[in-house]
Coordinates of C-alpha atoms in Angstrom, one line a residue:
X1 CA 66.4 151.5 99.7
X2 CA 69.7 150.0 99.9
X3 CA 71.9 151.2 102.4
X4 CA 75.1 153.6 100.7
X5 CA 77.9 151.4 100.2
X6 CA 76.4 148.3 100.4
X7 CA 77.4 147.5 97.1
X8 CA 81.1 147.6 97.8
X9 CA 80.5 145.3 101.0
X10 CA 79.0 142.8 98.8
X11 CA 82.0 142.9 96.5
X12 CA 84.1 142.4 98.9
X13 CA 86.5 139.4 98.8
X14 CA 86.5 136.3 101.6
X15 CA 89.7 136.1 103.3
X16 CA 91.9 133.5 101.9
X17 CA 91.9 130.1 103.2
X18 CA 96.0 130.7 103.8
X19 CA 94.6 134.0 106.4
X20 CA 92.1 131.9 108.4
X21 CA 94.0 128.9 109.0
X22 CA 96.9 131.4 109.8
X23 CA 94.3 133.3 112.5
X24 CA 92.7 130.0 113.6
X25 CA 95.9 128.6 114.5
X26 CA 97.4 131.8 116.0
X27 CA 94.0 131.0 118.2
X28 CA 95.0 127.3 118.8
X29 CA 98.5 128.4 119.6
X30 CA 97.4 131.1 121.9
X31 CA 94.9 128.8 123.9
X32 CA 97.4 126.0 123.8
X33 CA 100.0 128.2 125.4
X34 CA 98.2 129.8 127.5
X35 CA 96.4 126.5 129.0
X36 CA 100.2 125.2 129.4
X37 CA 101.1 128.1 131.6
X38 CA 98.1 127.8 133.9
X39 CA 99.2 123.7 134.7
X40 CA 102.1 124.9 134.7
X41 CA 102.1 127.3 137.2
X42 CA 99.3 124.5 139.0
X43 CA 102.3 122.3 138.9
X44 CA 104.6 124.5 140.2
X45 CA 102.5 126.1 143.3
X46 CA 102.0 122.3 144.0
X47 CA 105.6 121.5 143.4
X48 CA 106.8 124.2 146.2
X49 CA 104.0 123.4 148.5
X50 CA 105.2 119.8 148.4
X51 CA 108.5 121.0 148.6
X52 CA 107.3 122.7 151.8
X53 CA 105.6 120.2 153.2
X54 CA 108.9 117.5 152.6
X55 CA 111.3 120.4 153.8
X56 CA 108.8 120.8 157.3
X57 CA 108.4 116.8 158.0
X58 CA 112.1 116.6 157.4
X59 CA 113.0 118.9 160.5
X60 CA 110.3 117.1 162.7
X61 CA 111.9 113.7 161.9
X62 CA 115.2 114.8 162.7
X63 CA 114.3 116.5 165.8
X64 CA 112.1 113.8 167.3
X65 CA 114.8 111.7 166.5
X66 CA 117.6 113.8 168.3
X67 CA 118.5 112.5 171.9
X68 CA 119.0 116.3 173.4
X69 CA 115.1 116.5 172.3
X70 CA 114.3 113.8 174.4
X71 CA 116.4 114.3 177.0
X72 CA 114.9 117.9 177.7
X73 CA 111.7 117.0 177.6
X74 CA 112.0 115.1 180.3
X75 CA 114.1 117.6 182.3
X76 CA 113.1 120.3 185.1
X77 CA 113.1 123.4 182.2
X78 CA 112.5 121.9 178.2
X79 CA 112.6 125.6 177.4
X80 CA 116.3 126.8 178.5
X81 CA 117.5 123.7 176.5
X82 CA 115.6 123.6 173.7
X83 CA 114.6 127.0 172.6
X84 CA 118.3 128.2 171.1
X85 CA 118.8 125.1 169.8
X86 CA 115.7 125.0 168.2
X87 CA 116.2 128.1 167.0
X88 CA 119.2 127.8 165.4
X89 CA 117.6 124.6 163.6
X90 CA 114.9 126.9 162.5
X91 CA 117.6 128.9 161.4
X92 CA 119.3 126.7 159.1
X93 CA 116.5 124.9 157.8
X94 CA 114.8 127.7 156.7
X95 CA 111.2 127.0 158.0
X96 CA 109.1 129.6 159.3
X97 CA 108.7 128.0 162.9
X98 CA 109.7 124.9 165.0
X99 CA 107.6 124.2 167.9
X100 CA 108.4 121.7 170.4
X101 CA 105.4 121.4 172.6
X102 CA 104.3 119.2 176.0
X103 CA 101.2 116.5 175.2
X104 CA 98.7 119.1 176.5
X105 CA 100.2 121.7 173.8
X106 CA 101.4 123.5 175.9
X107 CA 104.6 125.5 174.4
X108 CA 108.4 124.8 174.8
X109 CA 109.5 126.6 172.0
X110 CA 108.4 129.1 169.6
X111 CA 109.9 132.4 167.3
X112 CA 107.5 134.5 169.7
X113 CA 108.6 134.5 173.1
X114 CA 106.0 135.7 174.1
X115 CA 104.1 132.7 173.1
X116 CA 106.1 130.1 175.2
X117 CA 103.5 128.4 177.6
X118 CA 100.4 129.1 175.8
X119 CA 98.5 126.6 173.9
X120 CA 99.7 125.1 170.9
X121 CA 96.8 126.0 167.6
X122 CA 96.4 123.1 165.6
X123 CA 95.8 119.3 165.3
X124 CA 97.7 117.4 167.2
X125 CA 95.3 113.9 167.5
X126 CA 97.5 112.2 164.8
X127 CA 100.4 113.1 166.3
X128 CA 99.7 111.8 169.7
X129 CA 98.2 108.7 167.7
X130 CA 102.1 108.3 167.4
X131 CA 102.6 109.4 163.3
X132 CA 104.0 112.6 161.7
X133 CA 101.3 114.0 159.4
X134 CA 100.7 117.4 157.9
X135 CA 98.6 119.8 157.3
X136 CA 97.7 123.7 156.2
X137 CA 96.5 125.6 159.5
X138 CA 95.9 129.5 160.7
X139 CA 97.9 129.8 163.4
X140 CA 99.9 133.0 165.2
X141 CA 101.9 133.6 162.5
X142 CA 99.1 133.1 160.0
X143 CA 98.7 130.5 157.3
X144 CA 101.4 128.1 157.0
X145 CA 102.0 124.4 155.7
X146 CA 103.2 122.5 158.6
X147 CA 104.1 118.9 160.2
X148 CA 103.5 117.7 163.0
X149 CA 104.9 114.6 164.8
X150 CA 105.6 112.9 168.0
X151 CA 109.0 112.3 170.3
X152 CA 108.7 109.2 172.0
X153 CA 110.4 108.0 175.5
X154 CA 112.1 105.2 176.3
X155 CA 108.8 103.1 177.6
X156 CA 106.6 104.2 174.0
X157 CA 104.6 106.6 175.1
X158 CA 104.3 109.9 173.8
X159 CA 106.0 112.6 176.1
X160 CA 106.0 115.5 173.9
X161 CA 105.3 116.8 170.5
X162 CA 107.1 118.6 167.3
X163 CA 105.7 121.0 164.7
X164 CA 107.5 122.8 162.1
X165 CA 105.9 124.8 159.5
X166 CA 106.9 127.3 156.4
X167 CA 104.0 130.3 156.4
X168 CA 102.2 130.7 152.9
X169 CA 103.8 133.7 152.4
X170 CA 107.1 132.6 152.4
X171 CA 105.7 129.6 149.7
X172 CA 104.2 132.2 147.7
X173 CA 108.0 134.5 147.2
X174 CA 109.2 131.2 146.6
X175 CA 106.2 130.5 143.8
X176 CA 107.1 134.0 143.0
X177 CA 110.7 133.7 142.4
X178 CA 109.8 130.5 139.7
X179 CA 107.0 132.6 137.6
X180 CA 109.5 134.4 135.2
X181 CA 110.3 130.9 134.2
X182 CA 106.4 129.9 133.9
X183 CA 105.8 133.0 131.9
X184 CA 109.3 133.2 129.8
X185 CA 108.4 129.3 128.5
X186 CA 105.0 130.2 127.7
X187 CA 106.3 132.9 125.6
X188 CA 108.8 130.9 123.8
X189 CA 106.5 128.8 123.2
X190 CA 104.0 131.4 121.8
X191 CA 106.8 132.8 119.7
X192 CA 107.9 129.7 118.2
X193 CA 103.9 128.7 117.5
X194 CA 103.8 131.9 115.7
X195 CA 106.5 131.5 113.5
X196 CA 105.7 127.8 112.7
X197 CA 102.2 129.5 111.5
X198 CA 103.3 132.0 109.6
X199 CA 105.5 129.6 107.6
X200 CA 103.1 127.4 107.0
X201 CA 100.6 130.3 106.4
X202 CA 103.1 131.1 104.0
X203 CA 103.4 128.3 102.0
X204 CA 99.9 127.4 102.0
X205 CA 99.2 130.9 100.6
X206 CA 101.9 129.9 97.3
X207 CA 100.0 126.5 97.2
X208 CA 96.7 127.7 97.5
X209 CA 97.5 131.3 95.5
X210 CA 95.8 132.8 98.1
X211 CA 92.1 131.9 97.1
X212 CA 89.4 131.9 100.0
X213 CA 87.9 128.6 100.9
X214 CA 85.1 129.0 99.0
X215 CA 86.8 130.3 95.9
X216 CA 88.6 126.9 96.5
X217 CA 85.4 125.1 96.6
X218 CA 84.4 127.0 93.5
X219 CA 87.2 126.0 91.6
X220 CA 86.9 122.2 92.4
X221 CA 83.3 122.4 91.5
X222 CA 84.5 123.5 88.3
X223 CA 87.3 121.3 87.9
X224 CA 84.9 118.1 88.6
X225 CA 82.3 119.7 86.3
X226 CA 84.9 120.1 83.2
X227 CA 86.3 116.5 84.0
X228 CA 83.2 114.4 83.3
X229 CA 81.5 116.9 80.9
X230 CA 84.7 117.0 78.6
X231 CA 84.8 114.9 75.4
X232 CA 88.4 114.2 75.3
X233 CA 90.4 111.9 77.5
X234 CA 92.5 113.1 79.8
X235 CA 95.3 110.9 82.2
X236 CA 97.5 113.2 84.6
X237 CA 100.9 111.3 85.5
X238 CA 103.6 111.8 87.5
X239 CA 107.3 111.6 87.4
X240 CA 107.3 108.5 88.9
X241 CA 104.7 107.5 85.9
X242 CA 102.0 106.8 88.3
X243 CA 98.2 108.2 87.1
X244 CA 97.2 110.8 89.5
X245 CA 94.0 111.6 87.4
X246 CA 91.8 109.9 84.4
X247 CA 88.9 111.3 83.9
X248 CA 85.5 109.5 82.8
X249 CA 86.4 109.5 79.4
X250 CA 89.4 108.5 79.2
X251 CA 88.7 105.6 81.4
X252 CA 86.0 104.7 78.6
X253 CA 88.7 105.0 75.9
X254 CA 91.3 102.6 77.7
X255 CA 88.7 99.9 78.8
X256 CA 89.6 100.7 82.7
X257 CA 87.0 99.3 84.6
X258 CA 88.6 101.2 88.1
X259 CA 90.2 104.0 89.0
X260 CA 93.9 104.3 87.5
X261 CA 94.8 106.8 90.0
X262 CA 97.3 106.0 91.6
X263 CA 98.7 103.0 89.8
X264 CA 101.6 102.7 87.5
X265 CA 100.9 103.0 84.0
X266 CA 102.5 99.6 83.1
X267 CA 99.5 97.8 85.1
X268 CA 97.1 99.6 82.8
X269 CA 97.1 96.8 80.6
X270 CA 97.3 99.2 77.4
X271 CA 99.4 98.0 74.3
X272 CA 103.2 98.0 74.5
X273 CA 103.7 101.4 72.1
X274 CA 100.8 103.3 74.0
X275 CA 102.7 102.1 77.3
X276 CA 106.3 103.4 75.8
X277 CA 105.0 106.5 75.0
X278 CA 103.4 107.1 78.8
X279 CA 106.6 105.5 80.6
X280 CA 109.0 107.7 78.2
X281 CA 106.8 111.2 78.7
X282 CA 108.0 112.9 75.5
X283 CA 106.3 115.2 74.0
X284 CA 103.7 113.9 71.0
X285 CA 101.2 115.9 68.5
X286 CA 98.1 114.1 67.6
X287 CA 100.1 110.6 67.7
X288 CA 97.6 107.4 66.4
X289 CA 97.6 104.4 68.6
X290 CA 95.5 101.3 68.4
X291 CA 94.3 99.7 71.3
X292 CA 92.0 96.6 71.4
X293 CA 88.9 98.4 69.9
X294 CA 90.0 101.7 69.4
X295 CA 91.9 103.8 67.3
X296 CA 92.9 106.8 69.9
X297 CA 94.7 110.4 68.4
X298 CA 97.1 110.9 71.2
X299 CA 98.7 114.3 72.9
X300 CA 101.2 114.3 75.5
X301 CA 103.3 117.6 76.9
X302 CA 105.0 117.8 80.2
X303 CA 103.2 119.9 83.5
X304 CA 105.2 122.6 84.9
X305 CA 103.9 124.0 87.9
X306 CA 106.1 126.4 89.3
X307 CA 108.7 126.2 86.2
X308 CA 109.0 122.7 87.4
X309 CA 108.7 119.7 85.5
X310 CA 106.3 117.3 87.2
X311 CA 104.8 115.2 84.7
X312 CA 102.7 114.6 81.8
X313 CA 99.5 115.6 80.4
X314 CA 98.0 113.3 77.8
X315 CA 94.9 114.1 75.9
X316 CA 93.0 110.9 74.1
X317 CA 90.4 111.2 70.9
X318 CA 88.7 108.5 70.0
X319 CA 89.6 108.2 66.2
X320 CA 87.8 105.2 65.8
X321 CA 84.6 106.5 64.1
X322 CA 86.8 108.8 62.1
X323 CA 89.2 105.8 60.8
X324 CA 86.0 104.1 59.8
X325 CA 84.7 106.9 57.8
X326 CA 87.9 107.7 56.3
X327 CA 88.1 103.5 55.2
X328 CA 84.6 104.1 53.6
X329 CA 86.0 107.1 51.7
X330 CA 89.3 105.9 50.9
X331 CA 87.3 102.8 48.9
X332 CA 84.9 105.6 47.3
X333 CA 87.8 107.5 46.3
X334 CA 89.7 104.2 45.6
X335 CA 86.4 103.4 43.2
X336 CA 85.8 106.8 41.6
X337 CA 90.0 106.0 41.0
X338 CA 89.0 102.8 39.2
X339 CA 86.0 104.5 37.4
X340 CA 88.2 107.1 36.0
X341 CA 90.6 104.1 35.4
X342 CA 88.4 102.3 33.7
X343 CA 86.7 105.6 31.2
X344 CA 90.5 106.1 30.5
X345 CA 90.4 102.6 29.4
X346 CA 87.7 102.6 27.6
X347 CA 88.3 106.4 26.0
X348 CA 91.2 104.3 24.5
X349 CA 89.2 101.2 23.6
X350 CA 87.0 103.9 21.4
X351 CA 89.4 104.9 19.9
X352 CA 90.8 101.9 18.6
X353 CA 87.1 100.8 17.1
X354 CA 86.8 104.4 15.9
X355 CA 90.0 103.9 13.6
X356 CA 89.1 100.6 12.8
X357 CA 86.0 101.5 11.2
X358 CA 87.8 104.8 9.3
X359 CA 90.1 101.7 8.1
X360 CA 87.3 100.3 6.7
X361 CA 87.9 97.1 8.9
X362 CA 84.5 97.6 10.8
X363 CA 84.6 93.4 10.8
X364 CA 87.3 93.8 13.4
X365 CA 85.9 96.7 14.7
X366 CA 83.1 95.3 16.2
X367 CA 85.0 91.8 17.0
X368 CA 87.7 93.9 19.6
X369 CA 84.7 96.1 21.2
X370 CA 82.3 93.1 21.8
X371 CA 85.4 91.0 23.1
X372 CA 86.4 94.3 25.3
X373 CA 82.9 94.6 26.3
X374 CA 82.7 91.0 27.5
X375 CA 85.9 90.9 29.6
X376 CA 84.7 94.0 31.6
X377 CA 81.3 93.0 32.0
X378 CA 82.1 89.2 33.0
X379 CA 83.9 90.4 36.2
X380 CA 80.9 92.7 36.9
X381 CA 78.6 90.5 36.7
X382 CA 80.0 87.8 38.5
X383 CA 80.8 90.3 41.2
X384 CA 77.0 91.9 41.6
X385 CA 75.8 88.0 41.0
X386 CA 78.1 87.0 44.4
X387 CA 77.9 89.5 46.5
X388 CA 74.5 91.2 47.7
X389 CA 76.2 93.3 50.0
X390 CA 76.6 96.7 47.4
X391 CA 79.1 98.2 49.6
X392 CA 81.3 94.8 49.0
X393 CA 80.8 94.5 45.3
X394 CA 82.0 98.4 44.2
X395 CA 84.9 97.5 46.9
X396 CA 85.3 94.4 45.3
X397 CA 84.8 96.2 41.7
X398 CA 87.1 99.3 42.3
X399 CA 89.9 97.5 44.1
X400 CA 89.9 95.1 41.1
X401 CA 90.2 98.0 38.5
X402 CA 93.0 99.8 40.9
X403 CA 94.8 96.7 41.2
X404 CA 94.8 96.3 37.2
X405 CA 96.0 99.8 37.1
X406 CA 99.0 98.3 39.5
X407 CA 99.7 95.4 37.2
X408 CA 98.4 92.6 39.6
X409 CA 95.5 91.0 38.7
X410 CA 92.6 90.6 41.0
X411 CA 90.7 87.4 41.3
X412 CA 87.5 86.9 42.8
X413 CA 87.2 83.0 44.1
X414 CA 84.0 81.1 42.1
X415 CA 83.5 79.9 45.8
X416 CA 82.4 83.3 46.2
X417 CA 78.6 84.5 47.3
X418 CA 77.8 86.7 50.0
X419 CA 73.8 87.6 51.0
X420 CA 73.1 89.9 53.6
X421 CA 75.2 90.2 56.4
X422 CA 74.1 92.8 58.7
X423 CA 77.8 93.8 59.8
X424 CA 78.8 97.1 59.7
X425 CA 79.4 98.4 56.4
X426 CA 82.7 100.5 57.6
X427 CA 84.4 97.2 59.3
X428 CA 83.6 95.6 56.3
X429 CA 85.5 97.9 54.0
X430 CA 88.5 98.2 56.8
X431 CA 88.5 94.6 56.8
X432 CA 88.1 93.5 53.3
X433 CA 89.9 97.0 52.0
X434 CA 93.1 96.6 53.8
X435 CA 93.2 92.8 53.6
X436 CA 93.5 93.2 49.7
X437 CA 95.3 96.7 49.4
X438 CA 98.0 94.8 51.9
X439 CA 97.9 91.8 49.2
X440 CA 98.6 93.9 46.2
X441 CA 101.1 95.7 47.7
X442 CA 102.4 92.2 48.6
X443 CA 101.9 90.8 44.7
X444 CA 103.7 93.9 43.8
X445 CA 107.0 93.0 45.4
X446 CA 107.1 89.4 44.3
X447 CA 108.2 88.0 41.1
X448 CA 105.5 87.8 38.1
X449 CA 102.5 86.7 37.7
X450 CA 101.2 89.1 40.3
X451 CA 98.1 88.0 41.2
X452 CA 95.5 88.3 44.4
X453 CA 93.1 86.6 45.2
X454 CA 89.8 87.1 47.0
X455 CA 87.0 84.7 48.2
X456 CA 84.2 85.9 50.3
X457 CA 81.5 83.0 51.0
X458 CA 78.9 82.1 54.1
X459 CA 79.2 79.1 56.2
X460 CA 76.4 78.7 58.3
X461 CA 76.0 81.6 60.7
X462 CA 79.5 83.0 59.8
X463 CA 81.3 85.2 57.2
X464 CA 83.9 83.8 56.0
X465 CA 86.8 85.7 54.1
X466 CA 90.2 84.8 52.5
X467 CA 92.7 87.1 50.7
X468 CA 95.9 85.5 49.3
X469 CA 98.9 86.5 47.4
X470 CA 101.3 86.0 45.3
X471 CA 104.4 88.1 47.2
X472 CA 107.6 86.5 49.2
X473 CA 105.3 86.2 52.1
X474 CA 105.7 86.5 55.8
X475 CA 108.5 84.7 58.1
X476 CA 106.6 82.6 60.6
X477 CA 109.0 84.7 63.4
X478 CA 106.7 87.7 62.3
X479 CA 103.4 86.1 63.0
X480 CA 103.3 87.1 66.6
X481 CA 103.9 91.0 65.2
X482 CA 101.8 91.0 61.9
X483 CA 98.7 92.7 63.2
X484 CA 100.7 95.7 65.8
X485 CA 100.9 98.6 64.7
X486 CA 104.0 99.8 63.0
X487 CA 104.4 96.7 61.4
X488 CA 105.1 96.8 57.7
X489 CA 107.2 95.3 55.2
X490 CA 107.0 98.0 52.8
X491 CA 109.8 100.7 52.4
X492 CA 108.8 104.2 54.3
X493 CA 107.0 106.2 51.8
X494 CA 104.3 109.1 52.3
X495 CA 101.3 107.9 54.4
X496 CA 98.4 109.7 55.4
X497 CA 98.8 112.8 57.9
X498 CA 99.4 111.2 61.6
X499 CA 98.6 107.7 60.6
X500 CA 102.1 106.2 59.6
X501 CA 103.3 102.8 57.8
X502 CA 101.7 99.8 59.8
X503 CA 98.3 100.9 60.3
X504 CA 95.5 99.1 57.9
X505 CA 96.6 95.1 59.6
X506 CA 96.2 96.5 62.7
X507 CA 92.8 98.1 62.1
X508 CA 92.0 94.7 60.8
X509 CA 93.1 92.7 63.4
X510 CA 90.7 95.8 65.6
X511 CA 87.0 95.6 63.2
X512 CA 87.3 91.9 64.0
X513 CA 88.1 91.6 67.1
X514 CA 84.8 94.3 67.6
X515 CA 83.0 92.1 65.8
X516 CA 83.7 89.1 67.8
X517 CA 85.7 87.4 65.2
X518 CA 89.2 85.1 64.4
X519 CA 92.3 86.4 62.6
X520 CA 94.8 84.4 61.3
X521 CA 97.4 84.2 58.6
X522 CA 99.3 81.6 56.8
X523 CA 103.4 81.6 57.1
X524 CA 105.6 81.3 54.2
X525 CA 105.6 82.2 50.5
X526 CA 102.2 83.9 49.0
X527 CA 100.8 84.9 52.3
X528 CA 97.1 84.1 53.4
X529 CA 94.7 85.9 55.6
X530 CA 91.7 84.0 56.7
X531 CA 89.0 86.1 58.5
X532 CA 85.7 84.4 60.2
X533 CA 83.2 86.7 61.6
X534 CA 79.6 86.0 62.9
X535 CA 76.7 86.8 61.0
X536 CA 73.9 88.6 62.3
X537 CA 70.3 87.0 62.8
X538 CA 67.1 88.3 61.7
X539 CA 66.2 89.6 65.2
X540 CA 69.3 91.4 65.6
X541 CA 69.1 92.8 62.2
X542 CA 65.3 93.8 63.0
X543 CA 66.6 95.5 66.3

């Protein structure tokens, strides 16, 4: 059985990430600290036994050096001359003991009276080799650091010798005496350590919102998960309009073959309004741009972390699928438009046979119905006859019957005849659909007779398509801007919900450039689109 309060160990939350980095560098600081007090206090016992050493060879060079020293040496008692001077040396230089000693060691001087004649303890070989050395040695007044060197007579040789020595003692008061610094820096140091932790302890815990590492972990697991899994595009950019996050999908929207992060989004290479709309960061609601082969809903609102504004966050849809389906339906609708049109027509046309006939005039009755009946079923004809494609031929049929509606007569080119293509039936009604709705509306603002007209016709293994019209045309200065979106001639009236004016030549201008075909269009009056598009083959239509 599980052990009574297991449970709530379990529960029990990891310590944040901000906590353990504050404890582990509390220990780094500690260690750190404390490692620079032991070399420090290293350095310092070393400092003052090097100090002791300099201070000891100091009053042996200046003593072997001194002409009483020599002269007493050499004269019937060394120790009635020498020991109160030497002792008032001692005195001032603050060593321990001076020494001054015959070749055999025996004693002319020393502190201890009593130790005047006896044997001096310690190395003296050096010394009589004719150079001052030192060295730590256990002598009567215990351990010391001392220096030993020679006094030399007139002739070179050695007649006496000189040692002078500070006891370990004495170093270690003076070691003593330099510890509250050792140990007052090591805690200044601790203390400042331990403040520079906690502030950055601190501020990690705002940044981090005191999660535990692997709470941390978790979230970027997620994070990465909800990135590539999500169906929308989504670009992160700064203040400084630099991308500081695309996920997979919107990399697949843009066409960015590498990561964006990090570069500015005018060397995205993404059309001039997209790229306004990203360098200008205000806010936009389910904006449509069109990119090369794309139609993209776009959403941008400003990031403000900590009530700060840092940036955007855009959100991309592709619309392109939609835009074709809504094509497709606008030319159903646009048919059932011309159908109703057309029953409207013919309602009336009934009408006028009907009262013929009460008139008694069923002569001219059945003269105006054939003759109505002919004219309707002419264009019909001629239209299923040329065009094989249905999906063309009701476009074809309905945008001629809206176009009547309009007062601009459609005319479909006897050069006319399409078979199969194998192109997509939605780029073929966004093609052909907008070519002609943009050529009525053309007709419609020129001067009568207001006419369009349409040839569709195969030349070798491409689709060829023309639309012309009989409107004021296009300046050749507008060429370069005819298929961007947002360019229109026609005044601002109601569009479509998020599409705007300036929308069906750029869609255009985007089917065929999917398809892998040429655009172009005529300057001057009665403008004309020419479109070329590659037909598929068998195999590709098999496939």
């Amino acid at each position: 059985m599980p052990k009574r309060g297991s449970s709530s160990v379990r529960g029990r939350r990891d310590p944040s990430l901000a906590r353990r980095l504050l404890l582990l560098q509390a220990l780094v600081v500690a260690v750190v600290v404390l490692t620079s007090a032991v070399v420090a206090w290293i350095d310092a016992r070393q400092a003052v036994r090097e100090q002791a050493e300099a201070r000891a060879t100091a009053v042996v060079e200046a003593l072997r050096a001194s002409p009483l020293v020599l002269d007493a040496v050499g004269g019937p008692d060394p120790t009635a001359v020498l020991q109160p001077y030497v002792e008032r040396v001692r005195a001032g230089a603050g060593v321990a003991f001076i020494t001054v000693m015959a070749p055999d060691r025996t004693r002319y001087t020393h502190p201890d009276p009593a130790q005047i004649g006896r044997p001096f303890l310690g190395t003296v070989a050096p010394a009589l080799a004719g150079r001052t050395f030192t060295e730590t040695y256990t002598g009567t007044l215990g351990p010391s650091v001392r220096a030993t060197g020679p006094v030399v007579g007139p002739d070179g040789d050695v007649v006496a010798l000189i040692s002078a020595g500070i006891t370990v003692d004495r170093i270690g008061s003076d070691l003593t005496r330099a510890l509250p610094g050792v140990v007052g820096t090591a805690l200044a140091a601790l203390a400042v350590g331990a403040a520079g932790s906690w502030a950055l302890s601190r501020r990690l815990r705002r940044q981090t919102h005191d999660l535990s590492a692997r709470e941390i972990g978790r979230v970027l697991e997620y994070h990465e998960a909800v990135l590539h899994a999500v169906r929308e595009g989504l670009l992160l950019v700064d203040g400084e309009r630099r991308v500081q996050l695309a996920n997979d999908e919107a990399r697949r929207l843009l066409a960015l073959d590498d990561d964006p992060t990090g570069r500015r989004v005018e060397d995205l290479g993404l059309p001039a309004e997209l790229t306004e709309l990203l360098l200008g960061q205000a806010p936009a609601v389910d904006e449509v741009h069109v990119t090369g082969t794309r139609v993209l809903v776009v959403n941008q609102a400003a990031t403000r972390p900590g009530g700060r504004r840092a940036g955007t966050v855009v959100t991309l849809r592709d619309h392109t699928d939609l835009q074709a389906l809504t094509g497709e339906l606008d030319s159903v609708r646009a048919f059932a438009e011309s159908l109703r049109a057309q029953a409207h027509e013919a309602a009336n046309r009934l009408h006028t046979t009907v009262s013929l006939v009460e008139l008694g005039r069923t002569g001219e009755a059945v003269e105006f119905a054939t003759a109505q009946l002919e004219s309707a079923q002419r264009l019909t004809d001629r239209v299923v006859a040329a065009v094989e494609e249905p999906v063309l031929a009701a476009l074809l049929l309905g945008k001629a019957a809206a176009a009547h509606e309009r007062g601009v007569q459609l005319e479909i080119d006897p050069i006319t005849s399409v078979g199969a293509t194998g192109l997509p039936a939605g780029d073929m009604v966004t093609i052909l659909g907008n070519l002609v709705d943009n050529g009525v509306d053309a007709a419609l603002a020129g001067n009568p007779p207001r006419e369009v007209q349409v040839a569709v016709w195969t030349e070798g293994n491409r689709l060829e398509i023309r639309v012309e019209d009989t409107g004021p045309g296009i300046p050749e200065e507008h060429l370069a801007h005819v298929f961007q979106r947002g360019w229109t001639t026609k005044e601002s009236t109601a569009a479509p919900a998020g599409l705007g004016r300036g929308l069906g030549l750029a869609l255009v201008a985007q089917a065929v450039r999917r398809l892998g075909g040429t655009l172009a269009v005529r300057p001057g009056a009665g403008a004309v689109f020419e479109v070329s598009l590659p037909l598929r083959t068998p195999a590709e239509l098999a496939r």
